[in-house]
Amino acid sequence: MKIRAILNKDGGTLRTLDLDELCAMATDLFAREGHELDCTIVAGKDVEKALKAAANDPSVEAVIAGGGDGTISAAAGIAFKSNKPLGVLPAGTMNLFARALGMPLELDRALTAIARGQVDRIDIATANGRPFVHQFGVGIHARLVRIRNGMVYRSRVGKMLASLRAILAAAVNPPRFEVELHTEKGDRTVTATGVAISNNPLDDSPVPVATTLSSGRLGVYVARSVSTRELLNLALDVMSGRWRANPAVSETEVRDLILRFPKRKRGTHAVVDGELIDLENAVDLQLHPLALPVIRPPADMRTNGR
């Protein structure tokens, strides 16, 4: 198979590595496994252009994206539209989609898993047509990302500490908004602190990721309007994997839904796979079963055992 790897030199742990050396090692590894690898190193601002060029090149049979969750999400959206298999090289802070795939988080093992992996098809979701592989969020999640983006950090640990500081800052005045949920199970209106829609239902781990990526269902999670103390308790429950038992949280599974925000304020944001976007008055969320081609690690290398 002829594969092109696009490495974001400004993304996550790749910023600290000798990427020429990494590319040389990867090229030799893939050759031993019977593949031809073209490894391309690009700046963060050029990643999407390079991914699209690879997806549109008829000589390229699969694309590997190396970087953080933002890079991987952009690559998945391009793979969804081009129908060209995507390999995920995790180099971010959380690596949420990579975890759901069962991809090893060490770069050398991840490269081996891709080189020995097989093409599979999994679900992908869209929010008003914008693809996402992990989660669309409104309310507390968007506020946390906005606060954290205003902080300075230079490492994975620094980003995690910034996230903790953002939680404390957001808890002083928790968001409170009205949202209408329209699903095949009925309609309801809730006053909430947060709403999260995941590509497949989430597991109970301290870093929640999809239990499977082929259920054909969205996970819908609503945190009712809470006080500062209740929000801090919820944050602790999320970090300890006990969030499902928190009385502020309700959940359901649906194929698609529409969220409406009748009192949306100008300048309000949503977050899609960790990236802030403007929140629209209505958001149409859909699950696209088995619409994303990916390279899955061989069963004996999957970190999630699935």
Coordinates of C-alpha atoms in Angstrom, one line a residue:
M1 CA 0.0 0.0 0.0
K2 CA 1.3 3.5 -0.8
I3 CA 0.7 5.7 2.2
R4 CA 1.4 9.4 2.9
A5 CA 2.1 10.6 6.4
I6 CA 1.4 14.2 7.2
L7 CA 3.1 15.3 10.5
N8 CA 2.2 18.5 12.2
K9 CA 5.6 19.8 13.4
D10 CA 3.8 22.3 15.7
G11 CA 1.5 19.7 17.2
G12 CA 1.8 18.3 20.7
T13 CA 4.8 16.0 21.3
L14 CA 6.0 16.3 17.7
R15 CA 7.3 19.8 18.5
T16 CA 10.1 18.3 20.7
L17 CA 11.2 15.5 18.3
D18 CA 13.7 15.2 15.5
L19 CA 11.0 14.6 12.8
D20 CA 13.5 13.8 10.0
E21 CA 14.8 11.0 12.2
L22 CA 11.2 9.9 12.9
C23 CA 10.3 9.9 9.2
A24 CA 13.4 7.8 8.3
M25 CA 12.5 5.2 11.0
A26 CA 8.9 5.1 9.9
T27 CA 9.8 4.7 6.2
D28 CA 12.1 1.7 7.0
L29 CA 9.4 0.2 9.2
F30 CA 6.7 0.5 6.6
A31 CA 9.0 -0.9 3.9
R32 CA 9.6 -4.0 6.1
E33 CA 5.8 -4.5 6.3
G34 CA 5.4 -4.2 2.6
H35 CA 4.3 -0.6 2.3
E36 CA 5.7 2.5 0.6
L37 CA 5.6 5.5 2.9
D38 CA 6.0 9.1 1.9
C39 CA 6.5 11.2 5.1
T40 CA 5.8 14.9 4.9
I41 CA 6.5 17.4 7.7
V42 CA 4.4 20.6 7.6
A43 CA 3.7 23.6 9.9
G44 CA 0.4 23.6 11.7
K45 CA -1.1 26.3 9.4
D46 CA -0.4 24.0 6.4
V47 CA -1.7 20.8 7.8
E48 CA -5.2 20.9 6.4
K49 CA -3.9 21.8 2.9
A50 CA -1.4 18.9 3.0
L51 CA -4.1 16.5 4.2
K52 CA -6.4 17.5 1.3
A53 CA -3.7 17.2 -1.2
A54 CA -2.9 13.7 0.0
A55 CA -6.6 12.7 0.0
N56 CA -6.9 14.0 -3.6
D57 CA -3.8 12.3 -4.9
P58 CA -4.9 9.2 -6.8
S59 CA -1.5 7.5 -6.2
V60 CA -2.0 7.7 -2.4
E61 CA -4.0 4.7 -1.0
A62 CA -4.1 5.8 2.6
V63 CA -3.2 8.9 4.7
I64 CA -1.6 9.0 8.2
A65 CA -2.1 12.1 10.3
G66 CA 0.3 12.9 13.1
G67 CA -0.6 15.6 15.7
G68 CA -3.1 16.5 18.4
D69 CA -6.8 16.0 18.6
G70 CA -7.4 19.1 16.3
T71 CA -5.1 17.7 13.6
I72 CA -6.7 14.2 13.8
S73 CA -10.3 15.6 13.7
A74 CA -9.5 17.6 10.6
A75 CA -7.9 14.6 9.0
A76 CA -11.0 12.4 9.8
G77 CA -13.3 15.0 8.2
I78 CA -11.2 14.9 5.1
A79 CA -11.1 11.0 5.1
F80 CA -14.9 11.0 5.6
K81 CA -15.3 13.1 2.4
S82 CA -12.6 11.4 0.3
N83 CA -13.3 7.8 1.5
K84 CA -9.5 7.3 1.8
P85 CA -8.4 5.3 4.9
L86 CA -6.9 7.3 7.8
G87 CA -4.1 6.2 10.1
V88 CA -3.9 8.0 13.5
L89 CA -0.5 8.9 14.9
P90 CA -1.3 10.3 18.4
A91 CA 0.8 13.2 19.5
G92 CA -1.6 15.3 21.5
T93 CA -2.5 15.8 25.1
M94 CA -5.6 13.7 25.4
N95 CA -5.6 11.7 22.1
L96 CA -9.2 10.9 22.6
F97 CA -10.0 9.4 19.2
A98 CA -6.8 7.4 19.2
R99 CA -7.8 5.9 22.6
A100 CA -11.2 4.9 21.2
L101 CA -9.5 3.2 18.3
G102 CA -7.2 1.3 20.7
M103 CA -4.1 2.9 19.2
P104 CA -1.0 2.7 21.3
L105 CA 0.0 6.1 22.5
E106 CA 3.8 5.7 22.2
L107 CA 4.7 6.9 18.7
D108 CA 7.0 4.0 17.8
R109 CA 4.3 1.4 18.8
A110 CA 1.6 3.4 17.0
L111 CA 3.6 3.4 13.8
T112 CA 4.0 -0.3 14.1
A113 CA 0.3 -0.8 14.8
I114 CA -0.6 1.2 11.6
A115 CA 2.0 -0.6 9.5
R116 CA 0.5 -4.0 10.6
G117 CA -3.1 -2.8 10.8
Q118 CA -6.1 -3.4 8.6
V119 CA -8.6 -1.1 7.0
D120 CA -11.9 -1.0 8.8
R121 CA -14.9 1.3 8.8
I122 CA -16.3 3.1 11.8
D123 CA -18.9 5.7 12.6
I124 CA -18.5 9.5 12.3
A125 CA -20.8 12.3 13.4
T126 CA -21.6 15.8 12.0
A127 CA -22.8 19.0 13.6
N128 CA -24.5 21.1 10.9
G129 CA -22.4 19.2 8.4
R130 CA -19.1 19.6 10.2
P131 CA -17.6 16.2 10.9
F132 CA -16.4 15.2 14.4
V133 CA -15.0 12.0 15.8
H134 CA -15.2 12.5 19.5
Q135 CA -17.6 15.2 20.8
F136 CA -19.6 18.3 20.3
G137 CA -20.1 20.4 23.4
V138 CA -22.0 23.5 24.6
G139 CA -21.8 25.3 27.9
I140 CA -19.2 24.3 30.5
H141 CA -16.9 22.5 28.0
A142 CA -16.8 25.4 25.6
R143 CA -16.1 27.8 28.5
L144 CA -13.3 25.6 29.8
V145 CA -11.6 25.6 26.4
R146 CA -12.0 29.3 26.0
I147 CA -10.4 30.0 29.4
R148 CA -7.6 27.5 28.8
N149 CA -6.8 29.0 25.4
G150 CA -6.0 32.2 27.2
M151 CA -3.4 30.6 29.3
V152 CA 0.3 30.0 28.5
Y153 CA 1.6 26.4 28.7
R154 CA 4.4 24.6 26.9
S155 CA 4.0 20.9 27.6
R156 CA 1.4 18.2 28.0
V157 CA 1.6 18.5 31.8
G158 CA 1.3 22.3 31.5
K159 CA -1.9 21.9 29.4
M160 CA -3.4 19.6 31.9
L161 CA -2.6 22.0 34.7
A162 CA -4.2 24.8 32.7
S163 CA -7.3 22.7 32.3
L164 CA -7.5 22.3 36.1
R165 CA -7.1 26.1 36.5
A166 CA -9.8 26.6 33.9
I167 CA -12.2 24.4 35.9
L168 CA -11.7 26.4 39.0
A169 CA -12.2 29.7 37.1
A170 CA -15.4 28.4 35.4
A171 CA -16.9 27.1 38.6
V172 CA -17.1 30.6 40.1
N173 CA -20.1 31.4 37.8
P174 CA -21.2 28.2 36.1
P175 CA -22.9 28.7 32.7
R176 CA -26.7 28.5 32.6
F177 CA -28.7 28.3 29.4
E178 CA -31.9 27.0 27.9
V179 CA -31.7 24.2 25.3
E180 CA -34.4 22.3 23.4
L181 CA -33.6 18.7 22.5
H182 CA -35.5 17.2 19.6
T183 CA -35.0 13.4 19.0
E184 CA -36.9 10.4 17.9
K185 CA -37.6 9.7 21.6
G186 CA -39.5 13.0 22.0
D187 CA -38.8 16.7 22.7
R188 CA -37.7 18.3 25.9
T189 CA -36.5 21.7 27.1
V190 CA -33.8 21.9 29.8
T191 CA -32.0 24.6 31.7
A192 CA -28.4 23.3 31.6
T193 CA -24.8 23.9 32.5
G194 CA -23.5 21.7 29.8
V195 CA -24.6 19.5 26.9
A196 CA -22.2 17.0 25.2
I197 CA -23.0 14.9 22.1
S198 CA -20.5 12.1 21.5
N199 CA -19.7 10.0 18.4
N200 CA -20.9 6.7 20.0
P201 CA -21.7 6.4 23.7
L202 CA -18.9 7.0 26.2
D203 CA -17.3 4.6 28.6
D204 CA -16.7 5.1 32.3
S205 CA -13.0 5.8 32.3
P206 CA -11.5 8.9 33.8
V207 CA -10.8 10.1 30.3
P208 CA -14.2 9.1 28.7
V209 CA -14.0 7.8 25.2
A210 CA -16.4 5.8 23.0
T211 CA -17.0 2.2 24.1
T212 CA -17.3 1.2 20.5
L213 CA -17.1 3.2 17.3
S214 CA -19.7 1.2 15.4
S215 CA -22.9 1.3 17.4
G216 CA -24.7 3.6 15.0
R217 CA -25.7 5.8 17.9
L218 CA -24.9 9.2 19.4
G219 CA -24.3 9.6 23.1
V220 CA -26.3 12.6 24.5
Y221 CA -25.2 13.9 27.9
V222 CA -26.9 16.8 29.7
A223 CA -25.7 18.4 32.9
R224 CA -28.6 20.4 34.4
S225 CA -28.0 23.8 35.8
V226 CA -25.7 23.5 38.8
S227 CA -24.1 25.6 41.6
T228 CA -20.4 26.1 42.0
R229 CA -20.2 23.3 44.5
E230 CA -22.1 20.9 42.4
L231 CA -19.9 21.7 39.3
L232 CA -16.8 21.0 41.3
N233 CA -18.2 17.7 42.5
L234 CA -19.1 16.9 38.9
A235 CA -15.6 17.7 37.8
L236 CA -14.2 15.3 40.5
D237 CA -16.6 12.6 39.4
V238 CA -15.5 13.0 35.7
M239 CA -11.8 12.6 36.7
S240 CA -12.6 9.6 38.8
G241 CA -14.8 7.9 36.3
R242 CA -18.0 8.2 38.5
W243 CA -19.7 10.9 36.4
R244 CA -22.6 8.6 35.4
A245 CA -23.8 8.4 39.0
N246 CA -23.8 12.1 39.4
P247 CA -27.4 13.3 40.0
A248 CA -26.9 16.3 37.7
V249 CA -26.2 14.2 34.7
S250 CA -28.7 12.5 32.4
E251 CA -28.0 10.5 29.3
T252 CA -29.6 8.8 26.3
E253 CA -28.6 7.3 22.9
V254 CA -30.1 8.4 19.6
R255 CA -29.4 8.2 15.9
D256 CA -29.7 12.0 15.4
L257 CA -31.1 15.1 17.1
I258 CA -31.5 18.8 16.8
L259 CA -30.5 21.2 19.5
R260 CA -32.1 24.6 19.6
F261 CA -31.0 27.5 21.7
P262 CA -33.9 30.0 21.9
K263 CA -32.1 32.5 24.1
R264 CA -28.6 32.2 22.6
K265 CA -26.4 35.2 23.2
R266 CA -24.2 36.7 20.5
G267 CA -20.7 35.4 20.8
T268 CA -21.6 32.1 22.4
H269 CA -19.3 29.2 21.4
A270 CA -19.5 25.5 21.0
V271 CA -16.6 23.1 21.0
V272 CA -16.0 20.4 18.4
D273 CA -13.2 17.9 19.1
G274 CA -11.5 20.5 21.3
E275 CA -11.8 23.4 18.8
L276 CA -14.0 26.5 19.5
I277 CA -16.6 27.4 16.9
D278 CA -19.5 29.9 16.9
L279 CA -22.7 28.4 18.3
E280 CA -25.7 28.6 15.9
N281 CA -29.3 28.9 17.0
A282 CA -30.0 25.4 15.9
V283 CA -27.5 22.5 15.5
D284 CA -28.4 19.4 13.5
L285 CA -26.4 16.4 14.8
Q286 CA -26.2 13.2 12.8
L287 CA -24.5 9.9 13.1
H288 CA -23.1 8.4 9.9
P289 CA -22.7 4.6 10.4
L290 CA -19.5 3.1 9.1
A291 CA -18.8 6.1 6.9
L292 CA -15.2 6.7 8.0
P293 CA -12.4 4.3 6.7
V294 CA -9.6 3.9 9.2
I295 CA -6.5 1.8 9.7
R296 CA -7.2 -0.2 12.9
P297 CA -4.3 -1.7 15.0
P298 CA -4.1 -5.5 14.9
A299 CA -6.1 -7.1 17.7
D300 CA -3.0 -8.0 19.7
M301 CA -1.9 -4.3 19.8
R302 CA -5.1 -2.6 20.7
T303 CA -4.9 -0.8 24.0
N304 CA -8.6 -1.0 24.7
G305 CA -8.9 -4.7 24.1
R306 CA -11.8 -4.2 21.6

